[in-house]
Short mmCIF file of C-alpha atoms in Angstrom, two decimals:
data_model
loop_
_atom_site.label_atom_id
_atom_site.label_comp_id
_atom_site.label_asym_id
_atom_site.label_seq_id
_atom_site.Cartn_x
_atom_site.Cartn_y
_atom_site.Cartn_z
CA MET A 925 125.54 177.03 63.84
CA ARG A 926 123.79 175.18 66.66
CA GLU A 927 123.24 171.47 66.10
CA ILE A 928 120.13 169.57 67.18
CA LEU A 929 120.00 165.79 66.89
CA ALA A 930 117.14 164.32 64.90
CA ASP A 931 116.71 161.80 67.73
CA GLN A 932 115.78 164.62 70.09
CA ILE A 933 113.10 165.80 67.70
CA ILE A 934 111.76 162.26 67.36
CA ASP A 935 111.47 161.90 71.15
CA HIS A 936 109.76 165.23 71.63
CA ILE A 937 107.23 164.67 68.86
CA LYS A 938 106.51 161.19 70.22
CA ASP A 939 105.83 162.49 73.72
CA MET A 940 103.77 165.40 72.43
CA CYS A 941 101.48 163.08 70.44
CA ILE A 942 100.62 161.21 73.62
CA GLU A 943 100.40 164.29 75.84
CA ALA A 944 98.19 166.25 73.45
CA ASN A 945 95.74 163.40 72.97
CA CYS A 946 95.31 162.38 76.60
CA HIS A 947 95.29 165.76 78.37
CA VAL A 948 92.54 168.28 77.84
CA SER A 949 94.34 171.60 78.14
CA GLN A 950 93.58 173.75 81.18
CA ASP A 951 92.16 176.65 79.18
CA ILE A 952 89.53 174.43 77.57
CA LEU A 953 88.71 172.58 80.78
CA GLN A 954 88.28 175.89 82.59
CA ALA A 955 86.00 177.22 79.85
CA ILE A 956 83.87 174.05 79.97
CA LYS A 957 83.53 174.41 83.77
CA GLU A 958 82.46 178.02 83.51
CA LYS A 959 79.95 177.36 80.74
CA LYS A 960 78.51 174.41 82.64
CA GLU A 961 77.48 176.79 85.43
CA VAL A 962 75.60 179.15 83.11
CA GLU A 963 74.21 176.88 80.39
CA ALA A 964 70.43 177.24 80.26
CA SER A 965 69.67 173.97 78.47
CA PRO A 966 69.47 170.99 80.85
CA ILE A 967 70.58 168.60 78.09
CA GLY A 968 73.41 170.99 77.22
CA LYS A 969 74.49 171.16 80.84
CA ASN A 970 74.50 167.39 81.08
CA ILE A 971 76.68 167.14 77.98
CA LEU A 972 79.16 169.64 79.41
CA GLU A 973 79.31 167.51 82.56
CA GLN A 974 80.08 164.43 80.48
CA ILE A 975 82.81 166.32 78.62
CA GLU A 976 84.35 167.35 81.93
CA GLU A 977 84.15 163.84 83.37
CA ASN A 978 85.66 162.48 80.16
CA ALA A 979 88.66 164.78 80.59
CA TYR A 980 89.34 163.36 84.07
CA ILE A 981 88.99 159.74 82.94
CA ALA A 982 91.27 160.38 79.95
CA LYS A 983 93.95 162.02 82.10
CA ASN A 984 93.82 159.46 84.90
CA SER A 985 93.96 156.41 82.65
CA MET A 986 96.09 158.03 79.94
CA MET A 987 93.45 157.26 77.37
CA PRO A 988 92.82 159.53 74.39
CA MET A 989 90.04 162.04 75.19
CA CYS A 990 88.57 161.28 71.76
CA GLN A 991 88.90 158.08 69.74
CA ASP A 992 89.70 160.21 66.72
CA THR A 993 93.26 161.03 67.62
CA GLY A 994 93.47 162.96 64.41
CA MET A 995 95.90 163.62 61.65
CA ALA A 996 99.07 165.06 63.20
CA VAL A 997 99.51 168.69 62.20
CA VAL A 998 102.93 170.10 63.08
CA PHE A 999 103.89 173.75 63.08
CA CYS A 1000 107.64 173.93 63.02
CA GLU A 1001 109.51 177.19 63.53
CA VAL A 1002 113.10 176.63 62.55
CA GLY A 1003 115.75 179.14 63.61
CA GLN A 1004 117.99 179.91 60.66
CA ASP A 1005 121.05 179.23 62.78
CA VAL A 1006 120.07 175.63 63.54
CA HIS A 1007 121.39 172.55 61.85
CA VAL A 1008 119.53 169.26 62.32
CA THR A 1009 121.87 166.27 62.24
CA GLY A 1010 121.31 162.54 61.99
CA ALA A 1011 118.25 162.60 59.73
CA PRO A 1012 116.29 165.12 57.69
CA LEU A 1013 113.93 167.18 59.86
CA THR A 1014 110.79 166.04 58.03
CA GLU A 1015 111.75 162.40 58.49
CA ALA A 1016 112.42 162.99 62.18
CA ILE A 1017 108.99 164.56 62.67
CA ASN A 1018 107.28 161.68 60.88
CA GLU A 1019 109.25 159.13 62.89
CA GLY A 1020 108.11 160.89 66.08
CA VAL A 1021 104.50 160.67 64.95
CA ARG A 1022 104.95 157.00 64.03
CA ARG A 1023 106.32 156.16 67.49
CA GLY A 1024 103.91 158.37 69.40
CA TYR A 1025 100.83 156.87 67.77
CA GLU A 1026 102.12 153.34 68.31
CA GLU A 1027 103.38 153.71 71.88
CA GLY A 1028 100.45 155.83 72.99
CA PHE A 1029 97.82 153.42 71.61
CA LEU A 1030 96.47 156.24 69.48
CA ARG A 1031 94.23 155.56 66.50
CA LYS A 1032 95.93 155.49 63.11
CA SER A 1033 93.56 157.33 60.84
CA VAL A 1034 95.66 158.22 57.81
CA VAL A 1035 95.13 156.55 54.42
CA LYS A 1036 97.72 156.51 51.62
CA ASP A 1037 95.52 157.69 48.81
CA PRO A 1038 92.33 159.75 49.00
CA PHE A 1039 90.51 157.29 46.71
CA PHE A 1040 92.09 153.89 47.34
CA ARG A 1041 92.16 154.49 51.10
CA GLU A 1042 94.67 151.95 52.35
CA ASN A 1043 95.65 152.81 55.92
CA THR A 1044 99.33 153.73 56.34
CA LYS A 1045 99.06 152.00 59.75
CA ASP A 1046 101.34 154.50 61.51
CA ASN A 1047 99.39 157.75 61.13
CA THR A 1048 102.05 159.25 58.86
CA PRO A 1049 102.58 161.39 56.97
CA ALA A 1050 102.04 164.35 59.26
CA ILE A 1051 100.96 167.70 57.84
CA ILE A 1052 103.98 169.91 58.47
CA HIS A 1053 104.15 173.69 58.20
CA TYR A 1054 107.63 175.16 58.29
CA ASP A 1055 108.49 178.71 59.15
CA ILE A 1056 112.08 179.95 59.04
CA VAL A 1057 112.70 182.39 61.88
CA PRO A 1058 115.74 184.21 63.32
CA GLY A 1059 117.69 182.49 66.08
CA ASP A 1060 119.11 179.07 66.94
CA GLN A 1061 116.11 177.25 68.34
CA ILE A 1062 113.38 175.04 66.96
CA LYS A 1063 109.82 175.46 68.21
CA LEU A 1064 107.61 172.44 67.64
CA THR A 1065 103.84 172.69 67.99
CA LEU A 1066 101.78 169.56 67.53
CA ALA A 1067 98.04 169.87 66.92
CA PRO A 1068 96.29 166.56 66.21
CA LYS A 1069 93.13 167.35 64.23
CA GLY A 1070 90.07 165.13 64.20
CA PHE A 1071 87.93 165.06 61.10
CA GLY A 1072 84.45 165.36 62.59
CA SER A 1073 85.08 169.08 62.81
CA GLU A 1074 87.69 169.29 60.02
CA ASN A 1075 85.05 168.09 57.55
CA MET A 1076 82.84 171.02 58.51
CA SER A 1077 85.46 173.65 57.68
CA LYS A 1078 85.06 175.90 54.66
CA ILE A 1079 86.50 178.80 52.75
CA ALA A 1080 84.56 181.70 51.24
CA MET A 1081 86.17 183.88 48.58
CA LEU A 1082 84.27 187.13 49.18
CA LYS A 1083 84.29 190.38 47.26
CA PRO A 1084 85.97 193.43 48.80
CA ALA A 1085 82.52 195.06 48.82
CA ASP A 1086 81.24 192.36 51.19
CA GLY A 1087 83.39 193.94 53.88
CA MET A 1088 83.36 193.10 57.54
CA ALA A 1089 79.62 192.47 57.66
CA GLY A 1090 79.89 190.00 54.78
CA ALA A 1091 82.79 188.24 56.45
CA LYS A 1092 80.87 187.92 59.71
CA LYS A 1093 77.82 186.51 57.94
CA ALA A 1094 79.97 183.97 56.06
CA ILE A 1095 81.61 182.82 59.31
CA ILE A 1096 78.32 182.51 61.17
CA ASP A 1097 76.73 180.60 58.27
CA ILE A 1098 79.62 178.13 58.17
CA VAL A 1099 79.37 177.54 61.93
CA GLU A 1100 75.60 177.12 61.70
CA GLN A 1101 75.93 174.53 58.94
CA ALA A 1102 78.56 172.67 60.95
CA GLY A 1103 76.06 172.36 63.81
CA ALA A 1104 76.07 169.12 65.73
CA ASN A 1105 78.51 167.40 63.37
CA ALA A 1106 81.47 169.39 64.64
CA CYS A 1107 81.13 168.27 68.29
CA PRO A 1108 80.22 171.63 69.82
CA PRO A 1109 81.20 173.50 71.91
CA MET A 1110 83.60 174.41 69.15
CA ILE A 1111 86.70 176.50 68.82
CA VAL A 1112 86.36 178.54 65.63
CA GLY A 1113 89.58 179.40 63.80
CA VAL A 1114 89.28 182.10 61.16
CA GLY A 1115 91.81 183.27 58.59
CA ILE A 1116 91.03 186.46 56.70
CA GLY A 1117 93.08 187.87 53.83
CA GLY A 1118 96.12 186.58 51.98
CA THR A 1119 95.37 184.12 49.19
CA PHE A 1120 93.17 181.03 49.07
CA GLU A 1121 95.72 178.80 50.81
CA LYS A 1122 97.06 181.48 53.15
CA ALA A 1123 93.60 182.09 54.59
CA ALA A 1124 93.13 178.36 55.22
CA PHE A 1125 96.55 178.17 56.88
CA LEU A 1126 95.77 181.15 59.10
CA ALA A 1127 92.45 179.61 60.13
CA LYS A 1128 94.27 176.49 61.28
CA LYS A 1129 96.99 178.50 62.99
CA ALA A 1130 94.36 180.55 64.82
CA LEU A 1131 93.22 177.37 66.59
CA LEU A 1132 96.54 177.25 68.46
CA ARG A 1133 95.66 180.23 70.64
CA PRO A 1134 94.57 179.32 74.18
CA VAL A 1135 90.92 180.04 75.04
CA GLY A 1136 90.76 183.45 76.66
CA GLN A 1137 93.62 184.97 74.70
CA GLN A 1138 92.12 187.53 72.38
CA SER A 1139 93.73 189.20 69.39
CA ALA A 1140 96.16 192.05 70.07
CA VAL A 1141 94.63 194.02 67.20
CA PRO A 1142 91.74 196.10 68.64
CA TYR A 1143 89.28 195.74 65.74
CA VAL A 1144 90.02 192.00 65.40
CA LYS A 1145 89.50 191.53 69.13
CA GLU A 1146 86.14 193.27 68.86
CA MET A 1147 85.18 191.14 65.88
CA GLU A 1148 86.13 187.96 67.76
CA GLN A 1149 83.92 188.92 70.69
CA GLU A 1150 80.96 189.89 68.49
CA LEU A 1151 81.22 186.66 66.51
CA LEU A 1152 81.44 184.58 69.69
CA ASP A 1153 78.30 186.25 71.03
CA ASP A 1154 76.46 185.80 67.73
CA ILE A 1155 77.50 182.15 67.40
CA ASN A 1156 76.32 181.45 70.93
CA CYS A 1157 72.93 182.85 69.92
CA LEU A 1158 72.49 180.23 67.18
CA GLY A 1159 70.95 177.80 69.65
CA ILE A 1160 73.12 174.86 68.53
CA GLY A 1161 74.51 174.24 72.03
CA PRO A 1162 76.65 171.40 73.44
CA GLY A 1163 76.49 168.33 71.23
CA GLY A 1164 74.16 170.28 68.94
CA LEU A 1165 71.30 169.47 71.29
CA GLY A 1166 70.40 173.05 72.11
CA GLY A 1167 71.76 175.75 74.34
CA PHE A 1168 73.89 178.84 74.51
CA THR A 1169 77.30 177.12 74.55
CA THR A 1170 78.02 176.60 70.86
CA ALA A 1171 81.56 177.97 70.80
CA LEU A 1172 84.17 178.52 73.49
CA ALA A 1173 86.23 180.90 71.40
CA VAL A 1174 86.56 182.57 68.02
CA PHE A 1175 90.13 183.31 66.96
CA ILE A 1176 90.83 185.44 63.92
CA GLU A 1177 94.16 185.90 62.15
CA THR A 1178 94.47 188.42 59.32
CA TYR A 1179 96.98 189.06 56.54
CA PRO A 1180 97.38 191.58 53.70
CA THR A 1181 95.47 190.60 50.57
CA HIS A 1182 94.89 191.53 46.91
CA ILE A 1183 92.85 194.56 45.76
CA ALA A 1184 90.29 192.23 44.19
CA GLY A 1185 89.73 189.75 47.00
CA LEU A 1186 88.60 188.98 50.53
CA PRO A 1187 89.31 185.32 51.38
CA VAL A 1188 87.64 184.12 54.59
CA ALA A 1189 88.51 180.63 55.80
CA VAL A 1190 86.89 178.95 58.77
CA ASN A 1191 88.59 175.97 60.36
CA ILE A 1192 86.24 174.48 62.87
CA SER A 1193 87.56 172.52 65.80
CA CYS A 1194 85.68 170.53 68.41
CA HIS A 1195 85.90 170.81 72.21
CA ALA A 1196 88.73 168.28 71.93
CA THR A 1197 91.00 170.91 70.40
CA ARG A 1198 94.50 169.70 71.14
CA HIS A 1199 97.89 171.27 70.91
CA CYS A 1200 101.16 171.39 72.75
CA SER A 1201 104.45 173.15 72.08
CA ARG A 1202 108.09 172.65 72.96
CA ILE A 1203 111.15 174.74 72.28
CA LEU A 1204 114.41 172.92 71.58
CA MET B 1280 65.81 160.40 84.90
CA ALA B 1281 67.46 158.11 82.43
CA ILE B 1282 65.58 155.10 81.09
CA GLN B 1283 67.23 151.69 81.49
CA LEU B 1284 67.03 150.11 78.06
CA ASP B 1285 68.04 146.52 77.36
CA LEU B 1286 68.87 145.03 73.98
CA PRO B 1287 67.67 143.56 71.65
CA LEU B 1288 65.63 146.55 70.57
CA THR B 1289 62.21 145.26 69.63
CA GLU B 1290 59.58 147.39 67.91
CA ASP B 1291 57.61 147.68 71.16
CA LYS B 1292 60.61 149.22 72.88
CA VAL B 1293 61.31 151.55 69.96
CA LYS B 1294 57.76 152.89 69.97
CA LYS B 1295 58.07 153.92 73.62
CA LEU B 1296 61.21 155.97 73.04
CA LYS B 1297 60.66 159.70 72.49
CA ALA B 1298 63.06 162.33 71.26
CA GLY B 1299 64.69 163.86 74.35
CA ASP B 1300 64.68 160.68 76.41
CA GLN B 1301 67.93 159.95 78.18
CA VAL B 1302 68.80 156.29 77.98
CA LEU B 1303 71.27 153.92 79.63
CA LEU B 1304 71.70 151.16 77.08
CA SER B 1305 72.80 147.63 77.99
CA GLY B 1306 73.38 144.51 75.91
CA THR B 1307 74.97 143.67 72.57
CA VAL B 1308 75.64 146.34 69.95
CA TYR B 1309 77.61 146.07 66.72
CA THR B 1310 80.10 148.61 65.46
CA SER B 1311 80.34 149.73 61.87
CA ARG B 1312 81.47 152.88 60.10
CA ASP B 1313 82.38 154.08 56.61
CA ALA B 1314 84.37 151.22 55.07
CA ALA B 1315 82.40 148.46 56.83
CA HIS B 1316 79.11 149.96 55.66
CA LYS B 1317 80.38 150.02 52.10
CA ARG B 1318 81.31 146.34 52.33
CA MET B 1319 77.98 145.39 53.84
CA MET B 1320 76.25 147.12 50.93
CA ASP B 1321 78.36 145.14 48.47
CA GLN B 1322 77.41 141.93 50.29
CA LEU B 1323 73.73 142.83 50.22
CA GLU B 1324 73.93 143.45 46.48
CA GLN B 1325 75.60 140.08 45.97
CA GLY B 1326 72.86 138.44 48.00
CA GLU B 1327 75.36 137.36 50.66
CA GLU B 1328 74.70 137.14 54.37
CA LEU B 1329 75.74 140.16 56.44
CA PRO B 1330 78.26 139.77 59.30
CA PHE B 1331 75.39 140.00 61.78
CA ALA B 1332 71.61 139.93 61.50
CA MET B 1333 70.13 143.43 61.44
CA GLU B 1334 66.85 142.45 63.02
CA ASP B 1335 66.22 144.20 66.34
CA ASN B 1336 69.86 145.20 66.51
CA VAL B 1337 71.71 148.47 67.02
CA ILE B 1338 74.78 149.77 65.19
CA TYR B 1339 77.25 152.01 66.98
CA TYR B 1340 79.14 154.25 64.55
CA VAL B 1341 82.57 154.11 66.14
CA GLY B 1342 86.19 153.56 65.20
CA PRO B 1343 87.87 152.91 68.55
CA SER B 1344 91.48 153.69 69.36
CA PRO B 1345 93.67 150.62 70.04
CA ALA B 1346 93.38 148.82 73.38
CA LYS B 1347 96.29 148.94 75.78
CA LYS B 1348 97.63 145.60 77.06
CA ASP B 1349 95.41 145.43 80.12
CA ALA B 1350 92.29 146.85 78.44
CA ILE B 1351 89.68 145.43 76.09
CA ILE B 1352 89.31 148.61 74.06
CA GLY B 1353 90.71 152.11 73.70
CA SER B 1354 88.69 155.29 73.54
CA ALA B 1355 85.38 154.74 71.80
CA GLY B 1356 83.21 157.77 71.13
CA PRO B 1357 80.71 158.19 68.30
CA THR B 1358 81.73 159.25 64.82
CA THR B 1359 79.70 161.66 62.68
CA SER B 1360 76.66 159.83 61.36
CA TYR B 1361 75.82 161.63 58.11
CA ARG B 1362 78.56 159.74 56.31
CA MET B 1363 76.53 156.56 56.86
CA ASP B 1364 73.32 158.14 55.53
CA PRO B 1365 73.63 156.68 52.01
CA TYR B 1366 73.70 153.18 53.52
CA ALA B 1367 71.34 153.42 56.50
CA PRO B 1368 67.97 152.99 54.71
CA SER B 1369 69.02 149.61 53.25
CA LEU B 1370 70.04 148.37 56.69
CA LEU B 1371 66.84 149.70 58.26
CA ASP B 1372 64.93 147.74 55.61
CA GLN B 1373 66.79 144.66 56.86
CA GLY B 1374 65.38 145.20 60.35
CA LEU B 1375 68.00 147.41 61.99
CA LYS B 1376 66.23 149.14 64.88
CA GLY B 1377 68.75 151.62 66.22
CA MET B 1378 71.81 153.67 65.34
CA ILE B 1379 74.23 155.41 67.70
CA GLY B 1380 76.30 158.32 66.45
CA LYS B 1381 76.45 162.10 66.51
CA GLY B 1382 75.09 164.79 64.25
CA ASP B 1383 71.96 165.12 62.14
CA ARG B 1384 70.59 162.60 59.61
CA SER B 1385 69.27 163.05 56.09
CA LYS B 1386 65.58 163.26 55.22
CA GLU B 1387 65.83 159.86 53.52
CA VAL B 1388 67.17 158.23 56.68
CA ILE B 1389 64.47 159.83 58.85
CA GLU B 1390 61.75 158.71 56.41
CA SER B 1391 63.16 155.19 56.48
CA MET B 1392 63.26 155.27 60.30
CA LYS B 1393 59.58 156.22 60.39
CA GLN B 1394 58.69 153.50 57.94
CA ASN B 1395 60.75 150.80 59.63
CA LYS B 1396 60.14 151.97 63.21
CA ALA B 1397 63.71 152.69 64.23
CA VAL B 1398 65.43 155.14 66.54
CA TYR B 1399 68.59 157.27 66.39
CA PHE B 1400 70.61 157.85 69.54
CA ALA B 1401 73.37 160.36 70.06
CA ALA B 1402 76.32 159.79 72.34
CA VAL B 1403 78.44 162.77 73.36
CA GLY B 1404 81.01 163.34 70.64
CA GLY B 1405 84.52 163.35 72.02
CA ALA B 1406 83.54 161.78 75.36
CA ALA B 1407 85.39 158.71 74.19
CA ALA B 1408 87.18 157.70 77.38
CA LEU B 1409 83.95 157.92 79.39
CA LEU B 1410 82.06 155.82 76.82
CA ALA B 1411 84.85 153.22 76.64
CA ASP B 1412 84.33 152.72 80.38
CA LYS B 1413 80.85 151.32 79.65
CA ILE B 1414 82.10 148.68 77.21
CA LYS B 1415 82.58 145.34 78.93
CA LYS B 1416 83.44 142.89 76.15
CA VAL B 1417 84.60 143.24 72.55
CA ASP B 1418 85.06 140.74 69.72
CA ILE B 1419 85.95 141.49 66.13
CA ILE B 1420 83.45 139.51 64.05
CA ALA B 1421 84.15 140.69 60.49
CA TYR B 1422 86.46 142.66 58.18
CA GLU B 1423 89.43 142.45 60.52
CA ASP B 1424 91.64 143.91 57.78
CA LEU B 1425 89.82 147.24 58.20
CA GLY B 1426 91.51 147.77 61.57
CA THR B 1427 89.61 150.35 63.57
CA GLU B 1428 86.77 150.08 61.04
CA ALA B 1429 86.32 146.31 61.51
CA VAL B 1430 82.89 145.13 62.69
CA ARG B 1431 82.95 144.50 66.42
CA LYS B 1432 80.41 142.85 68.67
CA MET B 1433 80.31 144.76 71.93
CA GLU B 1434 78.69 144.19 75.28
CA VAL B 1435 77.80 147.54 76.78
CA GLU B 1436 76.52 148.38 80.23
CA ASN B 1437 74.63 151.61 80.87
CA LEU B 1438 75.94 153.41 77.80
CA PRO B 1439 74.68 157.00 78.26
CA LEU B 1440 72.69 158.08 75.18
CA ILE B 1441 70.03 160.56 74.17
CA VAL B 1442 67.18 159.73 71.82
CA VAL B 1443 67.64 162.39 69.16
CA ILE B 1444 65.29 161.19 66.43
CA ASP B 1445 62.43 158.89 67.40
CA CYS B 1446 60.42 156.57 65.19
CA GLU B 1447 57.87 159.30 64.50
CA GLY B 1448 60.58 161.54 63.11
CA ASN B 1449 60.70 164.01 66.01
CA ASN B 1450 64.16 165.51 65.82
CA LEU B 1451 65.86 167.00 68.86
CA TYR B 1452 68.52 168.69 66.72
CA GLU B 1453 65.77 170.85 65.27
CA SER B 1454 63.42 171.30 68.21
CA GLU B 1455 66.05 172.04 70.87
CA LYS B 1456 68.05 174.35 68.64
CA GLU B 1457 64.89 176.32 67.93
CA LYS B 1458 64.30 176.85 71.66
CA TYR B 1459 67.61 178.62 72.12
CA ASN B 1460 67.99 180.28 68.74
CA ARG B 1461 68.41 184.05 69.03
CA ARG B 1462 70.23 184.54 65.73
CA VAL B 1463 70.93 188.18 64.98
CA GLU B 1464 71.18 189.26 61.33
CA HIS B 1465 73.86 191.84 60.62
CA VAL B 1466 73.56 192.12 56.86
#
């Protein structure tokens, strides 16, 4: 049984909070650059330029790219031959978030109770998804999620008869309703199948894929491309102020489901889609 | 070319602004978002004075990230405006002349903007480090306990904005989207 110290996990999570919030990832920056060259709307083009300039300022001054530094979402793959010592794993992850948000001057946006809304002042608790996998490593992926776009996410419980066409329409409708509120250009994460909560989880997990990396499943890959083309025909554009750059990517994850159902969840993310991973 | 616009925002200035205008805004703006708006509403109902006079002023919907030691503010981009829609008409009735945020507004807000001659600006959502660069001075003037949601008085210099809804109700979110809309129906 391999041992990993909780302190190591704390340090990694802390550093990842700061790194993810201040560095626009290369895949997104590259996509913004490419779209800037072809965007037909002058206002849209100008917004893409501002997004690009913002990325440089954020990186150079180690400032968060967006003031909404999100709720910390952690995907944690735990090898079944690993033993965490010194503190429970969940506590270590939360302590890492606590330190990262404090030391990185990141905004603390979490409230204790959904109605009474007192700020926890340290951005904890994180949302943690555990997956037990073979091996003796831990893979940590941190994805801070802002709520401008999170608020625009939705799930549709379709009928099997709605099929692929129905799923596509539901996804496009959700993106269209999100419009300017979700800080386009967006990354659209889609989860199809499973149960109500599995579909939502898959939609969030889909957002972790780098822009440009399409699904390995041929029909899903085709669906992703068609949806991206259709979404970019909605006219929403950068900032919602018109244009052909509404989304940079559509990522779909699927899962087996029940004979009676077709859950389709859409987790919308803004151009400030952030994530970074480390393997311990 | 962007229009240089200085605050306060008088009715004369508002009337000249048209949806689609790019603006570089300079002067004093006040920040307020969800929790601060709710408190201001409570104060209005109680007949109490608001933390700042609305007349000819502009509210920036922002909850900045904390300032580092050598900085006056952290990242400071716009937050989504529709959450402030239930409160905006009351503040417009008090003389508020401009709002800065992102995303569309409700019919009620647009009607109130037409009636009260006010304008809605969008800043680029997520461009928070770039926008923070244009903020030169910051003071918390009310509701300090709300942290990032406290009301701040800010001096801004050449804050890059776009007039999205003007005082006649012309709405760029609708008109520009229409220009590029090629929606294909599959079902």
